[in-house]
Coordinates of C-alpha atoms in Angstrom, one line a residue:
X207 CA 107.2 60.4 99.0
X208 CA 106.1 57.0 98.5
X209 CA 109.3 54.5 97.8
X210 CA 109.7 51.6 95.8
X211 CA 111.4 48.7 95.2
X212 CA 113.6 49.0 92.3
X213 CA 113.0 46.3 89.0
X214 CA 109.2 45.3 90.0
X215 CA 107.2 45.3 87.6
X216 CA 103.9 43.9 90.0
X217 CA 103.5 41.3 87.2
X218 CA 106.2 40.0 84.4
X219 CA 109.9 40.9 85.1
X220 CA 111.3 42.7 82.5
X221 CA 113.0 40.4 81.1
X222 CA 109.9 38.3 80.1
X223 CA 108.6 41.1 79.0
X224 CA 111.7 41.8 76.2
X225 CA 111.0 38.0 75.7
X226 CA 107.4 38.7 74.5
X227 CA 107.8 41.7 72.3
X228 CA 111.2 39.1 70.4
X229 CA 109.0 36.4 70.2
X230 CA 105.8 38.3 68.8
X231 CA 108.2 39.9 66.1
X232 CA 108.9 36.6 64.7
X233 CA 105.3 35.6 65.2
X234 CA 104.6 38.4 63.2
X235 CA 106.9 37.9 60.3
X236 CA 105.9 34.5 59.8
X237 CA 102.1 34.5 60.1
X238 CA 101.3 37.7 59.1
X239 CA 101.9 40.0 55.8
X240 CA 104.0 42.4 56.1
X241 CA 102.4 46.2 56.5
X242 CA 103.0 48.6 53.4
X243 CA 105.2 51.3 53.9
X244 CA 103.8 54.5 54.1
X245 CA 103.9 56.4 50.6
X246 CA 102.0 59.0 48.9
X247 CA 99.4 56.3 47.7
X248 CA 95.8 57.2 47.0
X249 CA 93.3 56.1 49.1
X250 CA 92.1 53.6 46.9
X251 CA 95.5 51.8 46.4
X252 CA 96.0 52.3 50.3
X253 CA 93.0 50.4 50.9
X254 CA 94.1 47.7 48.4
X255 CA 97.7 47.5 50.1
X256 CA 96.6 47.8 53.4
X257 CA 92.9 45.9 54.0
X258 CA 93.2 43.6 51.8
X259 CA 89.3 41.7 53.7
X260 CA 88.5 39.8 50.9
X261 CA 91.5 37.5 49.8
X262 CA 90.7 34.3 52.0
X263 CA 87.1 33.8 53.5
X264 CA 87.1 33.7 57.2
X265 CA 87.2 30.0 58.4
X266 CA 85.1 27.6 61.1
X267 CA 86.0 27.0 64.5
X268 CA 86.7 23.1 63.3
X269 CA 89.2 24.0 60.8
X270 CA 91.6 25.3 64.0
X271 CA 94.4 23.6 65.2
X272 CA 93.7 23.1 68.7
X273 CA 97.2 21.4 69.8
X274 CA 98.5 22.2 73.1
X275 CA 101.4 24.3 71.3
X276 CA 99.3 26.1 68.9
X277 CA 96.2 26.6 70.8
X278 CA 96.0 30.2 70.3
X279 CA 96.6 30.1 66.8
X280 CA 93.8 29.5 64.4
X281 CA 94.5 28.6 60.6
X282 CA 93.5 30.8 57.7
X283 CA 94.4 28.7 55.2
X284 CA 91.3 26.5 54.9
X285 CA 88.5 28.3 52.8
X286 CA 85.1 27.1 54.0
X287 CA 81.5 26.5 51.9
X288 CA 80.8 30.3 51.7
X289 CA 83.5 31.3 48.8
X290 CA 81.7 29.2 46.7
X291 CA 78.5 31.0 46.7
X292 CA 79.3 34.6 45.5
X293 CA 76.0 35.8 47.0
X294 CA 76.5 34.6 50.5
X295 CA 80.1 35.8 50.7
X296 CA 79.1 39.0 50.1
X297 CA 76.3 39.0 52.4
X298 CA 78.1 37.6 55.4
X299 CA 80.6 40.1 54.7
X300 CA 79.0 43.3 54.5
X301 CA 81.9 45.1 52.7
X302 CA 81.1 48.5 53.1
X303 CA 80.9 48.6 56.5
X304 CA 84.1 46.2 57.6
X305 CA 86.1 48.1 55.5
X306 CA 85.8 51.4 57.0
X307 CA 85.7 50.6 60.4
X308 CA 88.5 48.5 59.9
X309 CA 90.3 51.6 58.2
X310 CA 89.4 53.7 61.0
X311 CA 90.4 51.2 63.6
X312 CA 94.0 50.9 62.5
X313 CA 94.6 54.5 61.8
X314 CA 93.2 55.0 65.6
X315 CA 95.7 52.4 66.9
X316 CA 98.7 54.1 64.7
X317 CA 97.2 57.3 66.8
X318 CA 97.3 55.5 69.8
X319 CA 100.7 53.8 69.7
X320 CA 102.2 57.5 68.4
X321 CA 100.7 58.9 71.7
X322 CA 102.4 56.1 73.8
X323 CA 105.8 56.2 72.2
X324 CA 105.4 60.2 72.4
X325 CA 104.5 60.1 76.0
X326 CA 107.4 57.6 77.1
X327 CA 110.1 59.3 75.1
X328 CA 109.0 62.7 75.8
X329 CA 107.4 63.2 79.1
X330 CA 108.2 59.6 81.3
X331 CA 112.2 59.5 80.0
X332 CA 112.4 63.5 81.2
X333 CA 111.5 62.9 84.5
X334 CA 114.3 62.8 86.5
X335 CA 114.4 61.2 90.5
X336 CA 116.3 58.8 92.4
X337 CA 113.3 58.3 94.6
X338 CA 112.1 55.5 92.9
X339 CA 112.0 53.6 89.6
X340 CA 109.7 56.1 87.1
X341 CA 109.1 53.1 84.7
X342 CA 108.1 50.5 87.7
X343 CA 105.8 53.3 89.0
X344 CA 104.7 54.2 85.6
X345 CA 102.9 50.7 85.4
X346 CA 106.3 49.5 82.7
X347 CA 104.3 51.8 80.2
X348 CA 107.4 51.7 78.5
X349 CA 107.4 48.0 77.4
X350 CA 103.8 48.0 76.6
X351 CA 104.5 50.7 74.0
X352 CA 107.3 49.0 72.8
X353 CA 105.4 46.2 72.6
X354 CA 102.2 48.0 71.0
X355 CA 104.2 49.7 68.4
X356 CA 106.3 46.8 67.3
X357 CA 104.6 43.8 67.3
X358 CA 100.8 44.1 67.7
X359 CA 100.4 47.2 65.2
X360 CA 102.2 45.9 62.6
X361 CA 100.2 42.4 63.4
X362 CA 96.8 43.9 63.1
X363 CA 97.8 46.6 59.7
X364 CA 98.9 42.9 58.3
X365 CA 95.7 41.0 58.8
X366 CA 94.7 39.9 55.3
X367 CA 90.7 38.7 56.7
X368 CA 88.7 40.5 59.0
X369 CA 88.2 37.2 61.5
X370 CA 92.2 37.5 62.0
X371 CA 91.5 40.8 63.7
X372 CA 90.5 38.4 66.5
X373 CA 93.4 36.1 66.1
X374 CA 95.2 39.7 66.5
X375 CA 94.2 39.9 70.1
X376 CA 93.8 35.8 71.0
X377 CA 97.5 35.2 69.7
X378 CA 98.5 38.8 71.4
X379 CA 97.2 37.9 74.8
X380 CA 100.5 38.6 76.5
X381 CA 100.0 41.9 76.0
X382 CA 96.9 43.2 77.4
X383 CA 98.0 40.7 80.7
X384 CA 100.6 43.5 80.6
X385 CA 98.3 45.7 80.8
X386 CA 96.5 44.0 83.8
X387 CA 99.5 43.2 85.2
X388 CA 101.5 46.3 85.5
X389 CA 99.7 49.2 84.1
X390 CA 96.3 48.4 86.0
X391 CA 97.7 47.8 89.0
X392 CA 100.3 50.6 89.1
X393 CA 97.7 53.0 88.0
X394 CA 96.6 53.7 92.3
X395 CA 100.3 54.6 92.3
X396 CA 100.5 56.1 89.5
X397 CA 98.0 59.4 90.7
X398 CA 100.0 59.2 94.5
X399 CA 103.0 59.7 92.7
X400 CA 102.0 62.3 90.8
X401 CA 100.1 64.5 93.5
X402 CA 103.2 64.4 95.5
X403 CA 106.0 65.1 93.2
X404 CA 103.9 67.5 91.0
X405 CA 106.9 69.7 90.9
X406 CA 108.9 67.4 89.4
X407 CA 107.1 66.3 87.2
X408 CA 106.3 69.4 86.1
X409 CA 109.6 71.0 85.3
X410 CA 110.2 70.6 81.8
X411 CA 106.8 71.2 80.7
X412 CA 104.3 73.8 80.1
X413 CA 100.7 73.5 82.2
X414 CA 99.1 72.5 78.7
X415 CA 101.6 70.0 78.1
X416 CA 101.6 68.6 81.8
X417 CA 97.7 68.1 81.0
X418 CA 98.1 66.3 77.5
X419 CA 100.4 63.9 79.0
X420 CA 98.4 62.9 82.1
X421 CA 95.3 62.9 79.7
X422 CA 97.3 60.1 77.6
X423 CA 98.6 57.9 80.9
X424 CA 95.0 58.1 82.5
X425 CA 92.5 58.4 80.4
X426 CA 93.8 57.5 76.5
X427 CA 94.7 54.2 77.6
X428 CA 91.3 53.1 79.2
X429 CA 89.5 54.9 76.0
X430 CA 91.8 52.6 73.7
X431 CA 91.0 49.2 75.7
X432 CA 87.5 50.4 75.4
X433 CA 87.7 50.7 71.8
X434 CA 89.0 47.3 71.1
X435 CA 86.1 46.1 73.2
X436 CA 83.7 48.4 70.8
X437 CA 85.2 47.1 67.4
X438 CA 85.3 43.6 68.3
X439 CA 81.4 43.8 69.5
X440 CA 80.5 45.6 66.6
X441 CA 82.4 43.8 64.1
X442 CA 80.9 40.2 65.9
X443 CA 77.6 41.9 65.3
X444 CA 77.6 42.2 61.6
X445 CA 79.4 38.2 61.1
X446 CA 77.3 36.7 64.0
X447 CA 74.2 35.3 61.2
X448 CA 76.8 34.2 58.0
X449 CA 79.5 32.1 60.3
X450 CA 81.2 31.1 63.1
X451 CA 82.4 34.0 65.6
X452 CA 84.0 32.0 68.5
X453 CA 87.5 33.6 67.8
X454 CA 85.3 36.9 68.5
X455 CA 84.2 35.7 71.6
X456 CA 87.5 34.7 73.1
X457 CA 89.1 38.1 72.1
X458 CA 86.3 39.6 73.5
X459 CA 86.6 37.7 76.9
X460 CA 90.5 38.7 76.9
X461 CA 89.2 42.6 76.6
X462 CA 86.7 42.2 79.1
X463 CA 88.7 41.7 81.6
X464 CA 90.0 45.0 81.4
X465 CA 87.2 47.2 80.5
X466 CA 85.4 45.9 83.9
X467 CA 87.8 48.6 85.7
X468 CA 86.8 51.7 83.9
X469 CA 82.9 50.5 83.0
X470 CA 80.3 52.6 82.9
X471 CA 77.6 50.8 85.2
X472 CA 80.7 50.6 88.2
X473 CA 82.5 54.4 87.4
X474 CA 80.4 55.9 90.7
X475 CA 81.5 53.0 92.6
X476 CA 85.2 53.5 91.7
X477 CA 84.8 57.2 92.2
X478 CA 83.9 57.1 95.9
X479 CA 86.7 54.4 96.6
X480 CA 89.0 57.1 94.7
X481 CA 87.6 59.9 96.6
X482 CA 87.6 57.6 100.0
X483 CA 91.9 56.7 99.6
X484 CA 92.3 60.5 97.8
X485 CA 91.1 62.7 101.0
X486 CA 92.3 59.5 103.3
X487 CA 95.8 61.0 102.0
X488 CA 95.0 64.3 102.8
X489 CA 94.0 63.2 106.7
X490 CA 96.7 61.3 107.4
X491 CA 99.0 64.2 106.0
X492 CA 96.9 66.6 108.5
X493 CA 97.6 64.8 111.5
X494 CA 101.3 64.1 110.8
X495 CA 101.5 67.9 110.6
X496 CA 99.3 68.4 113.9
X497 CA 102.2 65.4 115.6
X498 CA 105.1 66.7 114.3
X499 CA 104.6 70.5 113.5
X500 CA 101.9 71.6 116.7
X501 CA 102.9 69.0 119.2
X502 CA 105.6 70.7 119.9
X503 CA 104.5 74.4 120.2
X504 CA 101.5 72.9 122.2
X505 CA 104.0 71.0 124.7
X506 CA 105.4 74.3 125.6
X507 CA 102.1 76.5 125.8
X508 CA 100.4 74.1 127.6
X509 CA 103.9 73.7 130.3
X510 CA 102.1 70.3 131.9
X511 CA 101.6 67.8 130.4
X512 CA 98.1 67.0 131.8
X513 CA 97.2 69.7 129.9
X514 CA 98.3 69.0 126.9
X515 CA 96.5 66.0 127.0
X516 CA 93.4 67.3 127.3
X517 CA 94.4 69.7 124.2
X518 CA 95.8 66.8 122.2
X519 CA 93.6 63.5 123.6
X520 CA 94.8 60.6 121.7
X521 CA 95.9 62.0 118.1
X522 CA 99.1 60.8 118.0
X523 CA 98.3 57.3 118.4
X524 CA 95.2 57.9 115.8
X525 CA 98.2 59.6 113.3
X526 CA 99.7 55.9 113.8
X527 CA 96.8 54.0 113.1
X528 CA 95.4 56.0 110.1
X529 CA 98.9 55.2 108.5
X530 CA 98.1 51.6 108.7
X531 CA 94.4 52.4 107.5
X532 CA 95.6 54.3 104.6
X533 CA 98.6 51.8 103.1
X534 CA 95.4 49.0 103.2
X535 CA 93.0 51.2 101.2
X536 CA 95.4 52.1 98.7
X537 CA 95.5 48.6 97.4
X538 CA 91.7 48.6 97.0
X539 CA 91.9 51.2 94.1
X540 CA 93.3 47.9 91.7
X541 CA 90.2 46.1 92.2
X542 CA 87.3 48.9 93.3
X543 CA 86.1 45.9 95.6
X544 CA 83.1 47.9 97.8
X545 CA 83.2 44.5 100.1
X546 CA 86.8 44.7 100.7
X547 CA 87.0 48.7 101.2
X548 CA 84.6 47.6 104.0
X549 CA 86.5 44.8 105.3
X550 CA 89.4 47.3 105.7
X551 CA 87.1 49.7 108.1
X552 CA 85.9 46.2 110.1
X553 CA 89.8 45.3 110.4
X554 CA 90.4 48.6 111.8
X555 CA 87.7 48.9 114.6
X556 CA 90.3 48.8 117.6
X557 CA 91.9 51.9 115.9
X558 CA 88.1 53.6 115.6
X559 CA 87.9 53.0 119.1
X560 CA 90.7 55.5 119.7
X561 CA 88.3 58.0 118.4
X562 CA 86.1 57.8 121.4
X563 CA 89.0 57.6 123.9
X564 CA 90.5 60.9 122.2
X565 CA 87.1 62.3 123.0
X566 CA 86.6 61.3 126.7
X567 CA 90.5 62.8 127.3
X568 CA 89.0 66.6 125.5
X569 CA 87.1 67.0 128.9
X570 CA 87.8 70.2 129.9
X571 CA 86.8 72.6 126.9
X572 CA 88.1 76.1 128.5
X573 CA 91.4 74.4 128.4
X574 CA 91.1 73.6 124.9
X575 CA 90.1 77.0 124.3
X576 CA 92.7 78.5 125.4
X577 CA 95.3 76.8 124.0
X578 CA 93.4 77.7 120.4
X579 CA 93.9 81.2 121.5
X580 CA 97.4 81.5 122.4
X581 CA 97.7 79.6 118.8
X582 CA 96.1 82.1 116.7
X583 CA 97.9 84.6 118.8
X584 CA 100.9 82.7 117.5
X585 CA 99.5 82.6 113.6
X586 CA 99.0 79.0 114.2
X587 CA 95.8 77.0 113.8
X588 CA 94.6 73.5 115.1
X589 CA 91.8 71.4 113.8
X590 CA 90.5 70.3 117.3
X591 CA 87.7 68.7 115.4
X592 CA 89.5 66.6 112.9
X593 CA 89.0 63.1 113.9
X594 CA 85.1 63.7 114.4
X595 CA 84.9 65.2 110.8
X596 CA 86.8 62.4 109.3
X597 CA 84.2 60.4 110.8
X598 CA 81.6 62.2 109.5
X599 CA 83.3 62.0 105.9
X600 CA 83.2 58.3 106.5
X601 CA 79.7 57.3 107.1
X602 CA 78.8 59.9 104.2
X603 CA 81.5 57.7 101.7
X604 CA 80.1 54.6 102.9
X605 CA 76.3 55.3 102.8
X606 CA 77.0 56.7 99.1
X607 CA 79.1 53.1 98.6
X608 CA 76.1 51.3 99.5
X609 CA 73.7 53.6 97.4
X610 CA 75.8 52.6 94.4
X611 CA 76.1 49.0 94.8
X612 CA 72.7 48.6 95.1
X613 CA 72.2 50.5 91.7
X614 CA 74.9 48.4 90.4
X615 CA 73.7 45.4 91.3
X616 CA 76.6 44.5 93.7
X617 CA 76.8 43.1 97.1
X618 CA 77.1 45.3 100.0
X619 CA 76.3 43.0 103.4
X620 CA 79.9 44.2 104.5
X621 CA 79.4 47.7 103.3
X622 CA 76.7 48.3 105.5
X623 CA 77.8 46.5 108.5
X624 CA 81.2 48.9 107.6
X625 CA 78.7 52.2 107.7
X626 CA 77.0 50.4 111.0
X627 CA 80.5 50.8 113.0
X628 CA 81.1 54.1 112.2
X629 CA 77.6 55.3 112.7
X630 CA 78.0 54.2 116.8
X631 CA 81.3 55.3 116.9
X632 CA 80.3 58.7 115.7
X633 CA 77.0 58.1 118.1
X634 CA 79.4 57.4 121.1
X635 CA 81.8 60.4 120.6
X636 CA 78.7 62.6 120.4
X637 CA 77.6 61.9 123.3
X638 CA 80.9 61.9 125.0
X639 CA 81.1 65.3 123.9
X640 CA 77.7 66.2 125.0
X641 CA 78.6 64.9 128.4
X642 CA 82.0 67.1 128.2
X643 CA 79.9 70.1 128.0
X644 CA 77.6 69.7 130.9
X645 CA 78.4 72.6 133.2
X646 CA 78.2 72.9 136.9
X647 CA 77.1 69.3 137.3
X648 CA 76.4 68.3 141.3
X649 CA 77.0 64.7 140.2
X650 CA 80.2 62.5 139.4
X651 CA 79.4 62.1 135.6
X652 CA 82.2 59.2 135.6
X653 CA 80.5 56.5 137.9
X654 CA 77.3 56.5 135.9
X655 CA 77.7 53.8 133.7
X656 CA 77.4 53.8 129.8
X657 CA 75.5 57.4 128.3
X658 CA 72.4 55.3 126.5
X659 CA 70.2 57.9 125.1
X660 CA 70.2 61.8 125.0
X661 CA 67.1 63.5 123.6
X662 CA 65.5 67.1 123.8
X663 CA 62.2 67.4 125.5
X664 CA 60.1 70.0 126.5
X665 CA 60.2 69.6 130.5
X666 CA 57.4 71.1 133.1
X667 CA 57.2 70.7 136.7
X668 CA 56.3 72.4 140.0
X669 CA 59.0 75.6 139.4
X670 CA 59.7 75.8 135.7
X671 CA 59.0 75.0 132.0
X672 CA 61.3 74.9 129.3
X673 CA 63.4 73.2 126.8
X674 CA 66.1 70.7 128.3
X675 CA 68.2 68.1 127.4
X676 CA 67.7 65.0 129.0
X677 CA 70.8 62.1 129.7
X678 CA 70.0 58.8 130.1
X679 CA 72.9 56.9 132.1
X680 CA 72.9 53.5 133.1
X681 CA 72.6 54.4 137.0
X682 CA 70.8 58.1 136.7
X683 CA 68.8 60.4 134.6
X684 CA 70.6 63.4 134.5
X685 CA 68.4 66.9 133.2
X686 CA 70.0 69.9 131.7
X687 CA 69.7 73.0 129.5
X688 CA 70.8 73.8 126.7
X689 CA 73.4 77.5 126.0
X690 CA 75.8 78.7 123.2
X691 CA 79.1 80.1 124.7
X692 CA 82.7 80.7 123.4
X693 CA 83.8 83.3 121.3
X694 CA 82.2 84.7 118.0
X695 CA 84.5 82.5 116.2
X696 CA 84.2 79.6 118.1
X697 CA 80.5 79.0 119.5
X698 CA 79.8 75.8 121.0
X699 CA 77.0 74.3 122.8
X700 CA 77.3 73.8 126.6
X701 CA 74.7 72.0 128.8
X702 CA 73.9 73.4 132.3
X703 CA 73.2 71.0 134.6
X704 CA 69.6 71.4 136.5
X705 CA 68.5 68.2 138.4
X706 CA 69.3 64.1 138.4
X707 CA 67.6 61.6 139.4
X708 CA 69.2 57.8 140.2
X709 CA 67.6 54.9 138.7
X710 CA 67.1 52.9 141.8
X711 CA 65.3 56.7 142.9
X712 CA 63.6 56.6 139.7
X713 CA 59.2 56.6 139.5
X714 CA 58.0 56.1 135.9
X715 CA 54.5 57.1 134.8
X716 CA 53.4 56.7 131.2
X717 CA 50.4 59.7 130.3
X718 CA 47.7 57.5 127.7
X719 CA 46.4 61.3 127.7
X720 CA 49.2 62.2 125.4
X721 CA 50.9 60.7 122.6
X722 CA 54.2 62.2 123.4
X723 CA 53.8 63.1 127.7
X724 CA 55.5 60.9 130.2
X725 CA 56.7 61.5 133.6
X726 CA 59.6 60.9 135.8
X727 CA 60.2 61.3 139.9
X728 CA 61.5 59.8 143.3
X729 CA 59.5 57.1 145.0
X730 CA 58.1 58.0 148.2
X731 CA 57.6 61.4 149.8
X732 CA 59.6 63.2 146.8
X733 CA 56.6 62.5 144.4
X734 CA 56.3 66.5 144.5
X735 CA 59.1 66.5 142.5
X736 CA 57.8 65.3 139.5
X737 CA 59.1 66.2 135.8
X738 CA 56.3 66.1 132.8
X739 CA 58.8 65.3 130.0
X740 CA 57.1 66.4 125.9
X741 CA 58.9 64.1 123.6
X742 CA 59.2 65.4 120.0
X743 CA 57.5 62.7 118.9
X744 CA 55.9 59.5 119.5
X745 CA 58.9 57.4 117.9
X746 CA 60.9 59.3 120.9
X747 CA 58.6 58.5 123.6
X748 CA 58.3 54.9 122.7
X749 CA 62.3 54.8 122.9
X750 CA 62.5 56.4 126.2
X751 CA 59.6 54.5 127.6
X752 CA 61.7 51.0 126.6
X753 CA 65.0 52.0 127.8
X754 CA 64.1 52.9 131.1
X755 CA 61.8 50.1 131.5
X756 CA 64.6 47.8 130.7
X757 CA 66.8 49.6 133.3
X758 CA 64.8 49.3 136.1
X759 CA 63.6 45.6 135.1
X760 CA 67.5 44.9 134.7
X761 CA 68.0 46.9 138.3
X762 CA 64.9 44.5 139.6
X763 CA 66.7 41.3 138.5
X764 CA 69.8 42.1 140.3
X765 CA 68.1 43.1 143.3
X766 CA 66.3 40.1 143.4
X767 CA 69.4 38.0 142.6
X768 CA 71.3 39.7 145.9
X769 CA 68.3 39.3 148.0
X770 CA 68.5 35.6 147.1
X771 CA 71.9 35.5 147.9
X772 CA 71.2 37.2 151.5
X773 CA 68.7 34.4 152.5
X774 CA 70.7 31.7 151.7
X775 CA 73.4 32.9 153.3
X776 CA 71.2 33.4 156.5

């Protein structure tokens, strides 16, 4: 359950916003004609009463009062030369198009305001909870609704010419600042709180009603902000050839700061970031269940702590780290900045190192299988691969995020860096898991250094020819054969140990006859124990040849230093 500090509005305080509303009312009274009361007048009368667009022509920019006190206010009392030229006046006003668009725009605004009022009074107002300040969670939508209904809508309806519409947005910039500072910043928390409190929110409503209010909260607001932008753009286009439209540019700049959060261009990027955060919440909940519910059960079943560690690995530590990671990711839901998301991953490097440690601790697969069967006997289940599966999800989402950034023209350097980091962690974990799967080994694998490479080859020697999995460590090459084992429901790959070659005794022979073959064996009298390895392609062969040659050269340099030291000492 997410608890929020009461009284916080993440932007303007409640007192400040109420003051804005009151000042907005006074401004509307003195600067706009009062809206015509709703009566049963016909459409023609309504046009004359509410949409008197031609009473005064628009003003030029040089007539604007630019004093510090009234910078946002544009005078409509000065007439320009257009009124003296009826033909020009009619041409630039494009009367039918503007009147129709104006009528529709104001009518849609009335519907939107009613929806907000209904949302506040009949939905949010009915939700009862002591866990958090409900209006704070919902971005102070109640304050926004009051301002929209009592101040902004009357100002729109009282506009006497089309130029005043743009001025409306400029003079009521505070309303859109409230959307920015309160509603949009709260939106991620709205989504999370709604998901976590479905029972509370649905207690008094049918499924259809709940869906309707959710649409108003998440979709209608976005649609309306976009409608503001579209209306200003289209009206500006009609007037631009014959008058100064700089006030429309200023109004569009105000609205543009909001529309970027749901623009079509970056829609896929927002979707990926949202999916990442939402699936992270589910993952953290799953880890919490493992730690709080499954850990006591596993502790009783395994009896000894050493056995319990083999099963649980680092899951308790991972859970603690992932909670912090999730808290940071949630903040990215507001700006939807891909590089900010990537930075969260890069700052979490130490947390991802725990995933490798987790895999290293889970050495005994038989113990894990034993625990799984005991849990199933009690009707319980435990996803032992949850951490590794989550890493694969990170890799997929970061890859999609990078593609989306490329397509949308956004920078993605940090995203690439985060993707490479997660990919390296997965590669390391898979290597550790493969090492843990080697059976009947005649070598201490823990003391062979870092696993550098592993690949499938066709191996042939004096005694056999078969498919093999070859592991290249810093100190040895281990040859194994793949085998599937486990129950029908829980099949897993294992590797049966066949042989190994210590690097300091290794002989490498690169065959020129075949593009994919090379030979490894022993120095000196053991030359009969040579293995011919056939790689799946020339690229794999080249990687292995270079890696083995690098190790041999490194060993040669170390041996040379050692001999030089002994000579100096003697």
